[in-house]
XYZ file of C-alpha atoms in Angstrom:
594
model
C 160.611 51.820 0.136
C 157.576 53.510 1.683
C 156.332 52.333 5.017
C 153.192 50.792 3.616
C 155.321 48.371 1.544
C 157.480 47.107 4.397
C 157.160 43.347 4.763
C 157.160 41.231 7.830
C 158.344 37.647 7.786
C 157.463 35.598 10.836
C 159.178 32.396 11.919
C 157.907 29.356 13.691
C 156.849 29.388 17.265
C 156.151 33.067 18.029
C 155.159 33.792 21.587
C 154.859 37.362 22.833
C 153.993 36.492 26.435
C 156.546 38.940 27.746
C 154.745 41.953 26.264
C 152.283 43.496 28.755
C 148.795 43.544 27.310
C 146.539 46.551 27.902
C 142.883 46.907 27.010
C 142.508 47.866 23.330
C 140.529 50.927 22.304
C 139.979 49.739 18.741
C 138.575 46.319 17.775
C 139.208 45.804 14.141
C 137.434 43.350 11.900
C 138.965 41.645 8.887
C 137.469 39.678 6.012
C 139.511 36.919 4.417
C 139.879 36.755 0.597
C 141.965 33.833 -0.775
C 144.289 34.733 -3.637
C 145.872 31.350 -4.424
C 145.460 27.931 -2.870
C 146.872 25.801 -5.664
C 149.796 25.975 -8.013
C 151.992 27.636 -5.399
C 154.284 25.158 -3.652
C 155.303 26.286 -0.188
C 154.827 30.054 -0.604
C 157.144 31.614 1.900
C 157.306 35.332 1.086
C 154.653 37.770 -0.054
C 154.714 41.493 -0.618
C 152.831 44.147 -2.597
C 153.997 46.416 -5.400
C 152.534 48.050 -8.445
C 153.805 45.604 -11.063
C 151.904 47.010 -14.055
C 152.005 50.760 -13.239
C 148.229 51.144 -12.992
C 148.292 52.848 -9.583
C 147.169 49.923 -7.505
C 149.112 47.306 -5.554
C 149.625 43.842 -7.010
C 150.841 40.817 -5.028
C 154.186 39.102 -5.505
C 155.242 35.792 -3.918
C 158.202 33.479 -3.843
C 158.057 29.706 -3.515
C 160.223 27.371 -1.449
C 159.124 24.342 -3.455
C 160.118 25.288 -6.972
C 163.440 26.774 -8.180
C 163.220 30.154 -9.892
C 159.608 30.508 -8.858
C 158.528 34.102 -8.625
C 154.885 34.880 -9.402
C 152.615 37.852 -9.230
C 148.854 38.381 -9.091
C 147.333 41.433 -10.824
C 145.042 43.704 -8.746
C 142.091 43.808 -11.065
C 139.868 45.880 -8.782
C 136.950 43.501 -9.361
C 134.928 41.483 -6.845
C 137.673 38.846 -6.749
C 140.309 41.645 -6.578
C 143.275 39.592 -7.772
C 143.680 37.646 -11.010
C 145.413 34.312 -11.650
C 149.116 33.921 -11.021
C 151.617 35.044 -13.651
C 155.116 33.538 -13.559
C 158.136 35.785 -13.753
C 161.165 34.172 -15.413
C 163.536 34.717 -12.501
C 167.273 34.445 -13.227
C 168.189 33.037 -9.789
C 168.356 29.512 -8.500
C 166.585 29.960 -5.182
C 165.812 33.323 -3.620
C 164.067 33.317 -0.238
C 163.714 37.105 -0.388
C 162.955 39.390 -3.278
C 162.464 43.151 -3.104
C 161.088 45.451 -5.805
C 162.623 48.937 -5.524
C 164.052 51.690 -7.729
C 167.802 51.228 -7.118
C 169.046 53.395 -10.049
C 166.697 56.360 -9.651
C 165.037 56.052 -13.033
C 161.530 55.915 -11.635
C 161.244 52.249 -12.662
C 161.153 49.521 -9.947
C 164.079 47.157 -10.197
C 164.412 43.663 -8.666
C 166.638 42.881 -5.715
C 167.268 39.266 -4.678
C 169.379 37.194 -2.320
C 170.361 33.653 -3.187
C 170.313 31.326 -0.211
C 172.795 28.789 -1.555
C 175.810 31.091 -1.812
C 174.540 34.226 -0.123
C 175.014 36.391 -3.180
C 173.034 39.625 -3.245
C 172.232 40.851 -6.741
C 169.906 43.279 -8.471
C 168.352 43.437 -11.937
C 167.522 46.709 -13.616
C 164.054 47.229 -15.059
C 164.572 47.534 -18.766
C 161.197 48.347 -20.260
C 159.383 45.835 -18.112
C 161.960 43.019 -18.421
C 164.825 42.155 -16.085
C 168.245 43.266 -17.191
C 171.608 41.653 -16.538
C 172.516 40.411 -13.105
C 174.571 42.949 -11.108
C 176.144 41.587 -7.948
C 176.081 43.812 -4.917
C 178.380 41.706 -2.810
C 179.200 38.163 -1.819
C 178.170 37.391 1.731
C 177.799 33.883 3.107
C 175.503 30.969 2.765
C 172.317 31.295 4.792
C 171.345 34.914 4.047
C 167.589 35.007 4.062
C 166.146 38.496 4.310
C 166.566 41.718 2.316
C 165.346 45.315 2.720
C 165.952 48.419 0.597
C 165.976 51.840 2.308
C 167.972 55.071 2.351
C 170.091 54.268 5.421
C 172.572 57.147 5.038
C 170.063 59.874 4.067
C 171.763 60.655 0.722
C 168.673 60.318 -1.425
C 169.048 56.788 -2.832
C 168.209 53.308 -1.708
C 170.777 51.181 0.107
C 170.516 47.462 0.826
C 170.205 45.664 4.185
C 170.587 41.870 4.509
C 170.304 39.325 7.336
C 171.454 35.689 7.741
C 169.152 33.056 9.131
C 172.123 30.854 9.974
C 174.300 33.043 12.245
C 172.230 36.259 12.681
C 174.688 38.494 10.836
C 173.179 41.779 9.585
C 175.049 43.858 7.021
C 174.329 46.855 4.804
C 175.629 48.137 1.459
C 175.632 51.739 0.389
C 174.407 52.844 -3.022
C 177.443 55.080 -3.744
C 176.282 56.855 -6.949
C 172.552 56.559 -6.851
C 172.802 54.413 -10.017
C 173.100 51.031 -8.360
C 176.853 50.856 -7.602
C 177.156 49.329 -4.143
C 179.908 48.868 -1.600
C 180.011 47.277 1.832
C 179.486 49.633 4.742
C 178.998 47.850 8.081
C 178.279 44.631 9.810
C 175.538 45.747 12.116
C 175.086 42.600 14.218
C 176.457 39.154 14.808
C 174.907 38.501 18.256
C 171.559 36.979 17.302
C 171.250 33.277 16.794
C 169.831 33.587 13.306
C 168.000 36.571 11.910
C 164.765 35.649 10.178
C 163.823 39.075 8.908
C 164.850 42.739 8.927
C 163.152 45.949 8.102
C 163.666 49.633 8.655
C 161.726 52.362 10.485
C 162.414 55.310 12.722
C 161.957 53.767 16.144
C 163.380 56.638 18.235
C 161.680 59.430 16.278
C 164.917 61.238 15.524
C 164.333 61.546 11.819
C 166.635 58.807 10.576
C 166.056 55.131 9.796
C 166.830 52.443 12.373
C 167.033 48.698 11.885
C 164.683 46.177 13.379
C 165.474 42.429 13.294
C 163.846 39.188 14.382
C 166.023 36.429 15.889
C 165.376 32.915 14.636
C 166.469 30.724 17.485
C 165.951 32.955 20.532
C 162.622 34.448 19.391
C 163.907 37.962 19.990
C 162.916 41.290 18.529
C 165.786 43.742 18.610
C 166.708 47.035 17.045
C 169.887 49.036 16.198
C 169.830 52.805 16.385
C 171.191 54.891 13.521
C 173.470 56.929 15.680
C 174.595 59.641 13.237
C 171.865 59.580 10.585
C 174.433 58.407 8.061
C 174.278 54.683 8.635
C 176.485 54.164 11.694
C 174.397 51.709 13.712
C 174.698 51.152 17.445
C 174.545 47.938 19.489
C 171.712 45.487 19.573
C 168.816 46.467 21.880
C 166.328 43.713 22.640
C 162.744 44.779 22.796
C 161.345 41.408 23.881
C 161.960 37.705 23.509
C 159.699 34.727 22.991
C 160.244 31.324 24.589
C 160.400 29.294 21.426
C 161.654 29.856 17.913
C 162.074 33.211 16.253
C 159.759 36.147 15.914
C 159.294 39.193 13.723
C 156.996 42.136 13.918
C 155.798 44.783 11.591
C 154.793 48.209 12.796
C 151.931 49.845 10.905
C 148.969 52.090 11.766
C 146.154 49.580 11.353
C 143.525 51.575 13.205
C 144.189 54.971 11.607
C 144.786 56.723 14.888
C 148.138 58.186 14.021
C 150.497 55.803 15.808
C 152.161 52.518 14.862
C 150.595 49.274 15.969
C 152.175 45.774 15.840
C 151.247 43.232 13.190
C 152.604 39.748 13.493
C 152.179 36.083 12.564
C 153.124 32.962 14.466
C 153.270 29.204 14.032
C 153.351 26.817 16.951
C 156.438 24.612 16.961
C 154.526 21.533 18.033
C 151.411 21.636 15.834
C 152.436 23.937 13.053
C 149.223 25.887 13.428
C 149.659 29.512 12.592
C 147.935 32.734 13.667
C 147.987 36.289 12.327
C 147.277 38.952 14.934
C 147.785 42.602 15.758
C 148.329 44.607 18.906
C 147.224 48.193 19.314
C 149.541 50.962 20.392
C 147.227 52.114 23.113
C 148.979 55.297 24.206
C 150.921 56.265 21.074
C 154.184 55.547 22.988
C 154.412 51.811 22.414
C 152.231 50.355 25.205
C 150.691 47.387 23.429
C 147.087 46.155 23.945
C 145.904 42.587 23.837
C 146.449 40.379 20.848
C 143.557 40.610 18.376
C 143.420 37.681 16.008
C 143.038 38.404 12.287
C 143.209 34.726 11.118
C 143.939 31.414 12.730
C 144.474 27.749 11.752
C 146.976 28.764 9.122
C 149.520 25.951 9.035
C 152.993 27.322 8.512
C 152.069 30.972 8.540
C 155.423 32.462 7.545
C 154.902 35.831 5.914
C 152.653 38.873 6.385
C 152.537 42.221 4.661
C 150.532 45.372 5.305
C 149.292 47.575 2.476
C 146.138 49.304 1.248
C 145.211 46.645 -1.300
C 141.717 47.909 -2.009
C 142.478 51.650 -2.072
C 139.966 52.478 0.603
C 142.285 54.413 2.865
C 143.148 51.788 5.452
C 145.797 49.093 5.774
C 144.887 45.553 4.790
C 146.925 42.410 5.559
C 148.515 39.986 3.106
C 149.806 36.563 4.220
C 151.358 33.291 3.068
C 150.834 29.893 4.763
C 153.735 27.668 3.870
C 152.190 24.281 4.678
C 148.808 25.078 3.109
C 150.214 26.417 -0.172
C 147.960 29.380 0.456
C 148.147 33.116 -0.172
C 145.305 35.346 1.118
C 144.573 38.943 1.924
C 142.463 40.226 4.743
C 140.336 43.308 4.158
C 140.321 45.798 6.947
C 136.603 46.438 7.562
C 136.477 48.366 10.729
C 139.204 50.974 10.812
C 137.237 53.315 8.634
C 133.491 53.654 8.102
C 132.244 53.533 4.572
C 130.268 56.532 3.360
C 128.103 56.092 0.278
C 126.294 59.193 -0.838
C 124.630 57.385 -3.764
C 125.008 57.670 -7.471
C 125.135 60.918 -9.421
C 121.797 61.801 -10.960
C 119.953 64.217 -13.249
C 116.656 65.842 -12.288
C 114.368 68.527 -13.689
C 114.024 71.902 -12.097
C 111.328 72.327 -9.494
C 111.059 68.663 -8.425
C 111.664 67.304 -4.927
C 115.019 65.514 -4.695
C 115.783 63.021 -1.934
C 119.389 62.065 -1.263
C 120.071 58.525 0.026
C 123.127 57.617 2.118
C 121.577 54.455 3.547
C 124.185 52.338 1.745
C 126.830 53.683 4.195
C 128.136 51.312 6.795
C 130.094 51.160 10.024
C 130.597 48.084 12.135
C 130.773 50.107 15.356
C 127.024 50.751 15.388
C 124.743 53.715 14.746
C 125.938 56.251 12.185
C 125.818 60.019 12.813
C 125.001 61.544 9.460
C 126.091 64.930 8.188
C 125.085 66.225 4.742
C 126.277 69.565 3.407
C 126.034 71.241 0.013
C 129.499 72.018 -1.295
C 128.857 73.411 -4.787
C 126.176 74.823 -7.045
C 123.249 77.182 -6.592
C 122.249 77.268 -2.933
C 119.222 75.196 -1.874
C 117.669 74.536 1.503
C 118.612 70.966 2.505
C 115.978 69.498 4.834
C 116.852 66.871 7.476
C 120.606 67.030 6.838
C 121.426 64.778 9.803
C 119.519 61.803 8.508
C 120.246 59.158 5.880
C 117.756 60.687 3.460
C 117.678 64.466 3.375
C 115.761 66.295 0.635
C 115.523 69.629 -1.218
C 113.636 71.242 -4.064
C 115.589 71.558 -7.291
C 116.086 75.246 -8.178
C 114.877 76.926 -11.306
C 117.718 77.053 -13.819
C 118.302 78.506 -17.274
C 118.805 76.494 -20.435
C 122.410 75.608 -19.466
C 121.251 73.858 -16.290
C 123.263 73.636 -13.084
C 125.258 71.070 -11.057
C 124.786 70.781 -7.291
C 127.299 68.820 -5.201
C 126.495 67.303 -1.837
C 128.888 65.642 0.587
C 128.000 62.998 3.168
C 130.293 62.588 6.170
C 129.831 59.845 8.727
C 131.803 59.405 11.913
C 132.170 56.113 13.799
C 132.434 55.580 17.526
C 136.187 55.984 17.391
C 135.937 59.430 15.867
C 137.178 58.215 12.439
C 135.348 59.841 9.552
C 134.601 58.917 5.962
C 133.077 61.064 3.306
C 131.501 60.643 -0.112
C 130.020 63.083 -2.561
C 127.506 63.042 -5.383
C 126.472 65.447 -8.084
C 122.840 66.325 -8.841
C 122.525 67.914 -12.262
C 119.424 70.060 -12.578
C 118.158 70.491 -16.120
C 115.965 73.245 -17.441
C 112.376 72.229 -18.161
C 111.449 74.264 -21.261
C 108.286 76.287 -20.721
C 105.556 76.356 -23.340
C 104.398 79.730 -24.631
C 100.934 81.086 -23.792
C 98.958 82.207 -26.887
C 96.563 85.100 -26.329
C 94.350 85.807 -29.354
C 92.375 88.569 -27.615
C 88.719 88.950 -26.490
C 85.684 87.980 -28.518
C 83.925 90.997 -30.094
C 81.177 92.198 -32.443
C 81.801 94.286 -35.572
C 79.754 95.606 -38.476
C 79.949 93.899 -41.877
C 82.201 95.595 -44.317
C 84.512 97.071 -41.689
C 88.279 96.428 -41.302
C 89.042 94.064 -38.364
C 92.359 93.704 -36.547
C 93.409 90.514 -34.730
C 95.995 91.270 -32.047
C 98.020 88.435 -30.378
C 100.858 90.633 -29.103
C 99.869 89.910 -25.514
C 100.998 86.297 -25.928
C 103.765 85.071 -23.586
C 106.944 83.372 -24.835
C 107.415 81.015 -21.879
C 110.980 79.889 -22.800
C 113.203 82.196 -24.802
C 111.177 84.169 -27.350
C 108.279 83.622 -29.728
C 109.733 82.630 -33.056
C 106.556 81.924 -35.059
C 103.019 83.309 -35.272
C 100.224 81.628 -37.188
C 96.649 82.987 -37.538
C 94.066 80.775 -39.158
C 90.305 80.992 -39.685
C 88.444 78.028 -38.300
C 84.766 78.866 -38.959
C 82.484 81.270 -40.838
C 82.487 82.941 -44.213
C 86.031 82.712 -45.517
C 88.031 85.915 -45.348
C 91.537 86.896 -46.533
C 93.856 87.230 -43.582
C 96.609 89.829 -43.996
C 99.897 89.274 -42.048
C 98.711 85.872 -40.815
C 102.321 85.075 -39.762
C 102.675 88.106 -37.541
C 101.536 89.060 -34.046
C 98.776 91.281 -35.519
C 96.739 90.170 -38.519
C 93.725 91.842 -40.221
C 90.853 91.233 -42.572
C 87.726 93.017 -43.978
C 84.499 91.755 -42.475
C 82.081 90.522 -45.125
C 78.604 92.113 -45.546
C 75.786 90.180 -44.028
C 72.060 90.543 -44.589
C 69.529 90.019 -41.842
C 70.890 87.641 -39.156
C 74.252 88.007 -37.450
C 77.131 85.738 -38.480
C 80.070 84.329 -36.465
C 83.667 84.029 -37.640
C 86.251 82.037 -35.588
C 90.041 82.467 -35.685
C 92.865 80.554 -33.981
C 96.329 81.912 -33.088
C 99.256 79.415 -32.673
C 102.566 80.675 -31.320
C 105.874 78.747 -31.147
C 108.831 79.670 -28.927
C 112.585 79.180 -29.346
C 112.409 75.870 -27.413
C 110.148 74.487 -30.119
C 107.071 74.443 -27.929
C 103.656 75.703 -29.157
C 100.432 76.988 -27.767
C 97.060 78.011 -29.339
C 94.151 80.278 -28.447
C 90.968 81.184 -30.333
C 88.503 84.077 -30.516
C 85.141 84.803 -32.121
C 84.133 87.778 -34.249
C 80.353 88.387 -34.534
C 79.225 90.265 -37.685
C 76.102 92.434 -37.709
C 74.070 93.699 -40.737
C 75.626 96.990 -41.760
C 72.116 98.606 -42.644
C 70.651 97.749 -39.335
C 67.277 96.427 -40.965
C 64.947 96.156 -44.110
C 65.440 99.125 -46.526
C 62.365 98.283 -48.845
C 59.757 100.822 -47.684
C 56.676 101.666 -50.017
C 57.291 103.753 -53.135
C 53.908 105.539 -53.208
C 51.925 105.825 -56.358
C 50.888 109.455 -56.517
C 47.842 108.830 -58.811
C 45.317 110.993 -57.131
C 45.016 113.219 -60.171
C 43.876 116.108 -58.013
C 42.073 116.704 -54.801
C 38.510 115.380 -54.724
C 37.497 116.913 -51.579
C 38.956 114.208 -49.330
C 39.317 115.536 -45.893
C 42.384 113.522 -44.755
C 45.874 115.126 -44.293
C 48.736 112.460 -45.035
C 51.067 112.025 -41.883
C 51.374 108.317 -41.638
C 54.036 106.033 -43.024
C 52.889 102.965 -44.783
C 53.970 100.566 -47.274
C 51.804 100.521 -50.521
C 49.585 103.125 -52.403
C 47.267 105.849 -51.021
C 43.702 105.913 -52.587
C 42.406 108.959 -50.974
C 42.675 112.664 -51.488
C 45.742 113.438 -53.450
C 47.392 109.987 -53.283
C 50.692 110.968 -51.623
C 53.625 109.011 -50.088
C 52.846 108.288 -46.461
C 55.473 107.676 -43.796
C 54.810 105.319 -40.995
C 56.944 104.661 -37.911
C 56.557 101.023 -38.669
C 58.012 101.300 -42.124
C 61.398 100.372 -40.799
C 63.252 102.709 -43.103
C 66.783 103.506 -42.329
C 68.102 106.890 -41.359
C 69.595 107.457 -44.731
C 66.233 107.107 -46.419
C 64.610 109.386 -43.882
C 67.093 112.087 -44.578
C 66.589 111.654 -48.320
C 62.828 111.986 -48.170
C 62.656 114.726 -45.574
C 62.773 117.751 -47.981
C 59.957 116.401 -50.162
C 57.791 115.603 -47.179
C 58.300 119.095 -45.745
C 57.489 120.733 -49.087
C 54.310 118.763 -49.391
C 53.170 119.688 -45.911
C 53.754 123.373 -46.580
C 51.652 123.410 -49.816
C 48.489 125.563 -49.273
C 45.312 123.590 -48.898
C 42.437 124.221 -51.285
C 39.196 125.501 -50.089
C 36.511 122.932 -50.179
């Protein structure tokens, strides 16, 4: 059984006055959470095990008041943590000690029990979640009270250790085949006046398991060294004795400093008032600090257990108070700070992102913060040694990117806690920029090209072009769905005319943009082409003295009645070129003598 599941049962009247008390370096705080205060009659033994194979520790308890009473409480993980009690149909009459351990190496926890009335030790195989047939390990004697399962001979399977509360006898049985076949090995002790509880740990750091036992009548804590690593145990060595009653201790690292501390419970023999306390291993070598009370005023405190019940990385305490019919657990609040980096989130590229670790806590005081980026595109994290650092989300492609940040806080004892969060940065699709071109002026009747090829896609590429006329004389647009469209400008007479066109582009992200331009049309003739026709009705020269060199509009009544040209006639260049030969011929004709 792993160290975190090792129980400690504590008898009445524990006094540890003989243990020198040193100043403690760590001052732990615990919060009480009741599990059961009704329906359990005289709970005497509690321990933790994963009863439903969901990777958390549930609570099991035995009752002194009801025969066959074995119950368990599921660890639900909710705010109340443990559910209501569930009764296990136990096949024994009265078992003061029950252990859950894999005795046949099938990776399923079996049930080991000891029956107080006749001292029989038996185990029950786990057969698909139900208890199999009773298999006796060995008859002992009436009064056996405490059990423990551990590999005492280092052969890879679990053996069984048992102790009698009546005469203090401690015995162990070897698991000979690893399948649950047991045979008696050794009577370890008969010297103690009643052994209330036993458990196993390596006290002399030689790599093999030793036995630790609590005496009932003399209040002693003693141990037996495993002398050969194969289960040959040496004589009883008393660690300390109390003045009244019996005592038991449990060694566990409660303050996470790498050494084993002492966890214990006591009940005064005169008042019955119980206390749960712990003592720090101040130097790592067994020098115990002062008693630090976890809970008090527990009448008949008879069982404690240490395990990480809330899966937060530190050891919590489980207890039973016999006279109060109460089972409770005590959450270890101080041994480890709590880092909370905040919830994962999704943001858009380019925005300012502020991280928030202000939900972190540590009972020792001010928190030194340390934020680091551990994954994703590199960003510059500002104020990383505060609760609320910030950064600018990077530009990302359409796939986006995930950035991971880790917050680490360290308490005054140098114990750290970390938490991480992911910030997913999404791509903000960019709209295209339509560019229809510059406004311009053209002559009527000419071919006009509209060019939007300078447009920008923004995100991806431009997938659609759409030219449309929005004002002016309607024209027929050619290739209106392409980057470059064209049309023939209509003829205009006299005043200029304006045509307006709009280009709309759409990109692969489905975003659109529009731009417009204006085309101004001018008269293709440049002016009025209706100059005078001349009515050459002179019939001959009558002696008029004038020579025709002016341009007019209408008939000439003098001289020979010719066609006059006037600069004000406003004729176009084409007409001037057409009339030029005739004019020149007329001017060259010889003049008659008067």
